[in-house]
XYZ file of C-alpha atoms in Angstrom:
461
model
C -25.469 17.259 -1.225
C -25.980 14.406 0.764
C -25.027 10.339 -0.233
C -28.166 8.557 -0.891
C -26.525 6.008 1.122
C -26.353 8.361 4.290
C -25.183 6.852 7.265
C -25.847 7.589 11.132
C -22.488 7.080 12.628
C -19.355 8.500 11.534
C -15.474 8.627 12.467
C -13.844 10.885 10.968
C -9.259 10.721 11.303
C -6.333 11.429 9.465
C -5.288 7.729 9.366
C -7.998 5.782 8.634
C -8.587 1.416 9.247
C -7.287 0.396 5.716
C -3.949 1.548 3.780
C -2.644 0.427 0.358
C 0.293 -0.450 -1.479
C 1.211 0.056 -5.286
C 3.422 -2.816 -6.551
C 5.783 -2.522 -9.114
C 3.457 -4.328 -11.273
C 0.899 -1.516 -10.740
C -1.977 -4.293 -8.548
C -2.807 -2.667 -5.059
C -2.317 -4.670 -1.641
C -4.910 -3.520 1.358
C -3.694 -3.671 4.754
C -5.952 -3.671 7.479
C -5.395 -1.646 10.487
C -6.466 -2.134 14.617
C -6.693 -0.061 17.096
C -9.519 0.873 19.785
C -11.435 3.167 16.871
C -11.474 -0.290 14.524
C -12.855 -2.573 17.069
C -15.106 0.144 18.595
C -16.565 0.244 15.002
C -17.089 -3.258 14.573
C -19.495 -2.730 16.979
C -21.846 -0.697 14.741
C -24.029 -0.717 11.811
C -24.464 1.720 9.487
C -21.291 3.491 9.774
C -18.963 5.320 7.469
C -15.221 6.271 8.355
C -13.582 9.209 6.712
C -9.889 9.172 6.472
C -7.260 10.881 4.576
C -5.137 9.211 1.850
C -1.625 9.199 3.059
C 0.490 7.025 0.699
C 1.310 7.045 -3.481
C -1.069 3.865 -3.065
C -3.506 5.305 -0.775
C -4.368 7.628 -3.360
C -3.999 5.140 -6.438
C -6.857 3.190 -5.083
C -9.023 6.279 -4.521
C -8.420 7.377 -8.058
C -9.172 3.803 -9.210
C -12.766 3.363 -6.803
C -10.689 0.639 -5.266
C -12.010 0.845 -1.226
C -13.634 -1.380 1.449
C -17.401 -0.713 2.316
C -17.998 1.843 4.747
C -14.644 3.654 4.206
C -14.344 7.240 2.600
C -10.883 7.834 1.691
C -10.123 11.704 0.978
C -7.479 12.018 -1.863
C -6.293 15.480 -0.437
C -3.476 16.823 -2.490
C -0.371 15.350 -1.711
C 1.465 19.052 -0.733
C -1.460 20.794 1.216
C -1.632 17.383 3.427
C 2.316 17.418 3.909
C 2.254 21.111 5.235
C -1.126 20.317 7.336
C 0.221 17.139 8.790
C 3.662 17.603 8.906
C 4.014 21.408 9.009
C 1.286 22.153 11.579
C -0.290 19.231 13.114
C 3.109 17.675 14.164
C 4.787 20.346 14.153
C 2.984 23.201 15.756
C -0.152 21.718 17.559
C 1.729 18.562 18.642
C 4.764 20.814 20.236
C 2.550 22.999 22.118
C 0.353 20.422 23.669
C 3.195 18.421 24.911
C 5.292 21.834 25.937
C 8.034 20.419 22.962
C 9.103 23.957 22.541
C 13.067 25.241 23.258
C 11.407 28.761 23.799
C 14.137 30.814 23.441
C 14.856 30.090 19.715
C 11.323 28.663 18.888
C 8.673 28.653 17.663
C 8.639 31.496 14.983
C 5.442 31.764 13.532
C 5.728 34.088 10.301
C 4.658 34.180 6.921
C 5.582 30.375 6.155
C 3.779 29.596 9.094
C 0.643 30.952 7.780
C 0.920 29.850 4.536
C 0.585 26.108 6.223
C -2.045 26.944 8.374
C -3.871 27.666 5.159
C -3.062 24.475 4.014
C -4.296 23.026 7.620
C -7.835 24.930 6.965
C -8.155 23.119 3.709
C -7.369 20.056 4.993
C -10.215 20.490 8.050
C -12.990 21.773 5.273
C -12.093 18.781 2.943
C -13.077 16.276 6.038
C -16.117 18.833 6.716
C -17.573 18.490 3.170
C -17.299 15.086 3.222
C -18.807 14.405 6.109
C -21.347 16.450 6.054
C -22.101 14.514 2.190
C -22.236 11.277 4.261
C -24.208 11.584 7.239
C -28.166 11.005 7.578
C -30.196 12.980 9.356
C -29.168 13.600 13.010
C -26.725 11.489 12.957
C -23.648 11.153 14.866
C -20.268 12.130 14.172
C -17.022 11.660 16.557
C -13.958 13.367 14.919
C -10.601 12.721 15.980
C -7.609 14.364 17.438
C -5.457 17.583 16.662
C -5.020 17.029 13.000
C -8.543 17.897 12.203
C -9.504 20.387 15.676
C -11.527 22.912 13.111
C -13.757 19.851 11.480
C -16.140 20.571 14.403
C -17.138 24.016 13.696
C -17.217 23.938 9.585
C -19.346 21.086 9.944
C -22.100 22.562 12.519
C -22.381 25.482 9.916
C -22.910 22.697 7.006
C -24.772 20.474 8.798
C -26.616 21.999 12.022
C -28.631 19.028 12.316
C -25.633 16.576 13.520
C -24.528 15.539 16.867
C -20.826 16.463 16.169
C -18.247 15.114 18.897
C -14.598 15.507 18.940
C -11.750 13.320 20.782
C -8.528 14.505 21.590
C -5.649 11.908 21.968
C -3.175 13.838 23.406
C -2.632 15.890 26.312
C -4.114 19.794 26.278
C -1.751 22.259 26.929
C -2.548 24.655 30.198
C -3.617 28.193 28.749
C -0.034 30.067 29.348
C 1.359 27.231 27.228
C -1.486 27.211 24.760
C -0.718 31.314 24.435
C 2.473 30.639 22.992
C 0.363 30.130 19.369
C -0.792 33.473 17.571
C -3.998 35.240 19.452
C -6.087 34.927 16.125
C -4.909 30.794 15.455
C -5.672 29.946 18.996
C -8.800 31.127 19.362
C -9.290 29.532 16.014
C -8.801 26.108 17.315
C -10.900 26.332 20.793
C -13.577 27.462 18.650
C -13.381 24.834 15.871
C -13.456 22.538 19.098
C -16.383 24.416 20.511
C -18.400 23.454 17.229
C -18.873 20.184 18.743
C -21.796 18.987 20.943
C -19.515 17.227 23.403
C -15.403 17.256 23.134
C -13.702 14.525 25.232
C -10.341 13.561 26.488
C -8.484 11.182 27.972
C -8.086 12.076 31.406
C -9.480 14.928 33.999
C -6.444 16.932 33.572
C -6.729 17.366 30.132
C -10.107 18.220 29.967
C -9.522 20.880 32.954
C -6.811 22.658 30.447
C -9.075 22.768 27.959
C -11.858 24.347 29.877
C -9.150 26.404 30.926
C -7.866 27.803 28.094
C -11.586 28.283 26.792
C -12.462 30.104 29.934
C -9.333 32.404 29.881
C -9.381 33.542 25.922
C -12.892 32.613 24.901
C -14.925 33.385 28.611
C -16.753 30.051 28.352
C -17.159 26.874 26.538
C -20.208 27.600 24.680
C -22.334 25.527 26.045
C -20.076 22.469 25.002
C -20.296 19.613 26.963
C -16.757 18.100 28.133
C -16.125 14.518 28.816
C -13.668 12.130 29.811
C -13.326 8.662 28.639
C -9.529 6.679 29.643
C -8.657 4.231 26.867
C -8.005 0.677 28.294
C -6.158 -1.916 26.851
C -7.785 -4.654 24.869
C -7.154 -7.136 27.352
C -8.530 -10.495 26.124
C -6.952 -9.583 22.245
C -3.569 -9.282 24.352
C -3.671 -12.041 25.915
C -4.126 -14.193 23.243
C -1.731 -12.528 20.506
C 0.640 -12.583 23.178
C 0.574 -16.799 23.394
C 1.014 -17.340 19.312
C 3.942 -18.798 18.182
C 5.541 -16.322 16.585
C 5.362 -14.205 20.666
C 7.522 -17.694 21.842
C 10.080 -17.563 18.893
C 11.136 -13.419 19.986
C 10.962 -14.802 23.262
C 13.790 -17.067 22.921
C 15.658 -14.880 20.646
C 15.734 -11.866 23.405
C 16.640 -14.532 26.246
C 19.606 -15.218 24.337
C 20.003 -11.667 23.631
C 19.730 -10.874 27.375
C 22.152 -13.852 28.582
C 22.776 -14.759 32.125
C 21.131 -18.199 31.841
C 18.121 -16.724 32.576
C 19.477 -15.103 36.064
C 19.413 -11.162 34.683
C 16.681 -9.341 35.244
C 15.043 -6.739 32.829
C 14.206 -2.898 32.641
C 11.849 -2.823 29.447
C 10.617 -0.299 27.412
C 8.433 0.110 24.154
C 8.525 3.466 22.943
C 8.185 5.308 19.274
C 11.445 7.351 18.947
C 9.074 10.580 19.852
C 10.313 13.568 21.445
C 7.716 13.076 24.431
C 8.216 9.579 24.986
C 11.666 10.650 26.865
C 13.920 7.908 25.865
C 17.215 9.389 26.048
C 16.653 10.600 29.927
C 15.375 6.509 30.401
C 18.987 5.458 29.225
C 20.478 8.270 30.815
C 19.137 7.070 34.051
C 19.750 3.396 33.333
C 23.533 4.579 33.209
C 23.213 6.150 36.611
C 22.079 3.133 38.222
C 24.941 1.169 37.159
C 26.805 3.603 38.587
C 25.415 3.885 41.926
C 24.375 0.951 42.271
C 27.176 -1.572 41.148
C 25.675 -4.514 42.020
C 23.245 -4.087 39.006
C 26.233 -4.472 36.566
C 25.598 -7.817 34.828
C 22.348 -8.517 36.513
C 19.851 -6.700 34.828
C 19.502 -5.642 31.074
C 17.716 -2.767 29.893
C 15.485 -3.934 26.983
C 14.643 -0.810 25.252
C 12.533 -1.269 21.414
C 12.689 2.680 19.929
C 10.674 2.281 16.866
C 11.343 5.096 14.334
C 8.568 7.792 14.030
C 8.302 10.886 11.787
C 11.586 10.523 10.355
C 10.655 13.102 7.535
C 10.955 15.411 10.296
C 14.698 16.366 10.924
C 14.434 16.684 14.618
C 13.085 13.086 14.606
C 15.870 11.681 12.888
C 18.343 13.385 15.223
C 16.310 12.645 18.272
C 16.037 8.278 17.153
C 20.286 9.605 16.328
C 21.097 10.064 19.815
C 18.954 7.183 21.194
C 21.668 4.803 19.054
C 24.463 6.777 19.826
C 23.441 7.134 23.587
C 23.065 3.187 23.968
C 26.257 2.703 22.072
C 27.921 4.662 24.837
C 26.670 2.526 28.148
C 26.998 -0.592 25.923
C 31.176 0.726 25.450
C 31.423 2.263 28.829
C 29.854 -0.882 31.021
C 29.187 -3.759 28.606
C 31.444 -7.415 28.738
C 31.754 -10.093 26.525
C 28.996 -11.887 28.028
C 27.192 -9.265 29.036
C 25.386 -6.196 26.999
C 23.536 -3.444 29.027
C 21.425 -2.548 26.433
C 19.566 -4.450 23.750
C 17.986 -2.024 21.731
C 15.806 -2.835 18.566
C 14.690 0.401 16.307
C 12.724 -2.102 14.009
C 8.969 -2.495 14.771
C 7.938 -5.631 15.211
C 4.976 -6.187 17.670
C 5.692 -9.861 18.440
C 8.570 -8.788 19.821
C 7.129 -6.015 21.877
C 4.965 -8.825 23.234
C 7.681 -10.942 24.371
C 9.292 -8.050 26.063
C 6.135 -7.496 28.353
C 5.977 -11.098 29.174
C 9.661 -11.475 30.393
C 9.703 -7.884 31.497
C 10.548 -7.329 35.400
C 10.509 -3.835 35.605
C 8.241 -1.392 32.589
C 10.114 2.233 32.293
C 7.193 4.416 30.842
C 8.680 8.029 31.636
C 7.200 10.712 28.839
C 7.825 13.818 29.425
C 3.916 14.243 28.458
C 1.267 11.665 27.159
C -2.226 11.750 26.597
C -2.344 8.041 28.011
C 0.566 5.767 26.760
C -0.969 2.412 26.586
C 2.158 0.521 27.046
C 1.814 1.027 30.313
C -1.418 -0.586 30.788
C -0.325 -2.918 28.263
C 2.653 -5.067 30.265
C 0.862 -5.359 33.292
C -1.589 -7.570 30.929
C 0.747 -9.436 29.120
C 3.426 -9.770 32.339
C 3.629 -14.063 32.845
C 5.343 -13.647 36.416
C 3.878 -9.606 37.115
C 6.254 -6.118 36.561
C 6.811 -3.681 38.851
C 6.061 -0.492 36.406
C 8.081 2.914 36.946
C 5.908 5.629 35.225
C 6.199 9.149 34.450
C 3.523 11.295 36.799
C 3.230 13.313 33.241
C 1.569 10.293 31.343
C -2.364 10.301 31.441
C -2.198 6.647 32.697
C -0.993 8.629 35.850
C -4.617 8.815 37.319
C -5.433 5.327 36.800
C -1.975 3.085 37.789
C -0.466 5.775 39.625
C -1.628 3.936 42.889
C 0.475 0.918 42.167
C 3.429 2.444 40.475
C 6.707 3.956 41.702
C 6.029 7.542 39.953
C 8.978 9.558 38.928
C 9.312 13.084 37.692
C 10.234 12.421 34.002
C 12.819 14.977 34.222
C 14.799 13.897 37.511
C 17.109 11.206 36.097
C 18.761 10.541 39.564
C 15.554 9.846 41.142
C 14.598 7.701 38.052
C 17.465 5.757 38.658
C 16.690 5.068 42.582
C 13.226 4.095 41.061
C 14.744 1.689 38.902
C 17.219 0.088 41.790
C 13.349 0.171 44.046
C 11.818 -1.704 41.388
C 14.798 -4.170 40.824
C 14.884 -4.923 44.436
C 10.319 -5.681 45.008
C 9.736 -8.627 46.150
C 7.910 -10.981 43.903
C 4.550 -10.917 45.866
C 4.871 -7.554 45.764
C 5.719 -7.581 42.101
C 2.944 -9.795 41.632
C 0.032 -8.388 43.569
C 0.643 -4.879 42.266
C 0.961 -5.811 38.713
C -2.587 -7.559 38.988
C -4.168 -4.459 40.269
C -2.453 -2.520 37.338
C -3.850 -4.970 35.056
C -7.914 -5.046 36.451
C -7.201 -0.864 36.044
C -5.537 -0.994 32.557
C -8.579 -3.079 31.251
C -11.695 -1.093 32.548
C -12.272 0.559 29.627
C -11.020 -1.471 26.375
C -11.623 0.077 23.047
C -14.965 -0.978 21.997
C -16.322 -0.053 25.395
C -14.607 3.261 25.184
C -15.891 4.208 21.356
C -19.341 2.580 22.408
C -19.660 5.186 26.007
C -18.432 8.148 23.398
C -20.921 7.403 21.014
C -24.018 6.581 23.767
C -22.769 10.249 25.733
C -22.884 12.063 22.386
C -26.656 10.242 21.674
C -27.745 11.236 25.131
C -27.786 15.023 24.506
């Protein structure tokens, strides 16, 4: 059955723009969310965005017909999304495309495992149904990501009359890695990807994989058409936010933080404590450089934010653990009374993250795997006297800044280190003119142009 109030374009994600908050008095706060799909939207008229409920008030306010206009929020039950979101999506789909695994101990993919991927179907066919309820004839829907890779397919069988894309976020995992999931379950997912008219990614490489694995286990891609669109950073919103008051108060707090009358130097990062993101190998090579190369000692601090992520997941909490623990060390083994090595915060707070890109000198983006990883298109941006960015070769923003970085193997702390003491030691034009061209290539694409060249490429046909 389809909503008499049928729209023509659709997102469809697990987190959608607005979330919600149940008070102790039982009233329900909305919180409105950004990002590159939210300002790609504003763009557009007559659109509907499905999301999931994810939160106790999240699914109050569907149960109450409390929503904003133009937002379908999916009250899924709460147990079948925990084992799709948590159990699978994070912790299957996410591993393999970012090559997560220790393979000799994991993964194990039994009965339990099945039993979630059941759960991970249901969750798919919920945003199917739903979707397919919503949209007007022809219309255009762009689904989102690895939590909902089978919405593709269940919709062309509901709705053959749709122009269905799909957008992966993260990396794809090359087909030897993508093998490591059951025969029947791959397949599964290249073919709920296949449903689509037109599946995207970030960057050439991924896409490549993705053919790849298609072409090795399916013999094709169905007549699919593949795309690649690089999300940019919202340059002009950057800017801005990073000039309010609130940007100059952090600002001064992490100068004092950072000492040295303003004579130290900084190594910044701005990471989520993910397993990709490669945080503890950062510090471990921040440690290295103080030890070959002295003369760093009390003139640079490494700023490093490690905001807590997925913490219902045990190997989360041990991994954002041994970040602390880690820091604690260099900060015992190196540290004075006027000087600490590392300020870490594991509290998000984006002002803050601002402030750290203006003052940064020196931007340590080193995943072991990323999709993109906008905070390295991000600094550049915000920089006030231009950074000198050290980046992982394994981060998608690889093909676009790659030019103007010093690129490291995000395994090889040692050379991670001399990349550090390289980038301590550029001159400031150097600095300077380099972090300019990083910041004309991190802004080519900002969201609403990205969601808007999506959206014209899936019209087109």
């Amino acid at each position: 059955m389809v909503s008499e109030h049928a729209a023509q374009v659709l997102v469809a994600s697990n987190r959608g723009p607005v979330s919600y908050t149940l008070n102790e008095d039982g009233s329900l706060d909305a919180r409105r969310g950004g990002g590159g799909l939210v300002s790609g939207l504003s763009a557009v008229d007559d659109k509907v965005w499905v999301c999931a409920a994810l939160s106790d008030g999240d699914r109050e306010a569907v149960r109450r017909g409390v929503g904003e206009e133009g937002v379908r929020m999916l009250d899924i039950d709460a147990a079948v999304h925990a084992d799709a979101y948590n159990g699978i999506a994070n912790s299957v789909l996410w591993f393999v495309h970012h090559l997560l695994y220790q393979t000799p101990v994991e993964p194990v993919f039994d009965d339990e495992f099945r039993r979630q991927w059941a759960a991970y179907e249901t969750y798919n066919r919920a945003f199917a149904e739903a979707l397919a309820e919503e949209a007007g004839e022809g219309a255009a829907v762009l689904v989102q990501d690895y939590h909902l890779a089978l919405v593709p397919g269940m919709l062309r069988e509901l709705r053959p009359d749709l122009r269905i894309g799909h957008f992966s976020h993260t990396p794809w995992a090359p087909v030897d890695y993508f093998r490591l999931l059951p025969d029947d379950i791959g397949e599964q997912l290249l073919r709920g990807i296949l449903g689509a008219d037109r599946a995207a990614f970030l960057t050439r490489r991924w896409a490549d994989a993705f053919i790849g694995c298609c072409t090795e286990i399916l013999g094709g891609t169905s007549g699919t058409r593949i795309g690649v669109h690089g999300l940019g950073a919202d340059g002009d919103f950057l800017l801005a936010r990073s000039h309010e008051a609130d940007v100059d108060e952090r600002m001064a707090a992490l100068r004092k933080e950072i000492g040295g009358d303003g004579s130290r130097k900084t190594i910044v990062r701005v990471d989520r404590t993910e397993l990709s993101k490669n945080i503890v190998r950062g510090l471990h090579a921040f440690r290295t450089l103080l030890d070959n190369h002295p003369e760093w000692r009390d003139r640079v601090v490494h700023v490093a934010f490690a905001y807590p992520s997925r913490q219902d997941l045990a190997v989360y909490r041990e991994y954002t653990a041994s970040v602390r623990e880690l820091a604690d060390e260099i900060n015992k083994a190196y540290g004075s009374d006027t000087w600490t090595p590392v300020v870490l915060h594991v509290r998000d707070d984006f002002a803050r993250s601002l402030a750290a890109y203006r003052l940064a000198d020196v931007a340590l983006v080193n995943p072991i795997r990323d999709g993109m990883n906008l905070v390295a298109k991000e600094v550049p941006v915000v920089s006030d006297h231009g950074v000198a960015l050290v980046l992982s070769r394994e981060a998608g923003a690889y093909e676009e800044l790659g030019a103007d970085s010093l690129v490291v193997n995000p395994y090889d702390v040692s050379a991670t280190a001399e990349a550090l003491h390289e980038a301590l030691s550029m001159d400031d034009a150097e600095r300077a003119d380099r972090s300019a061209r990083l910041a004309e290539a991190a802004t080519a694409l900002p969201p609403q142009a990205w969601f808007l060249q999506q959206l014209e490429a899936l019209r087109e046909g």
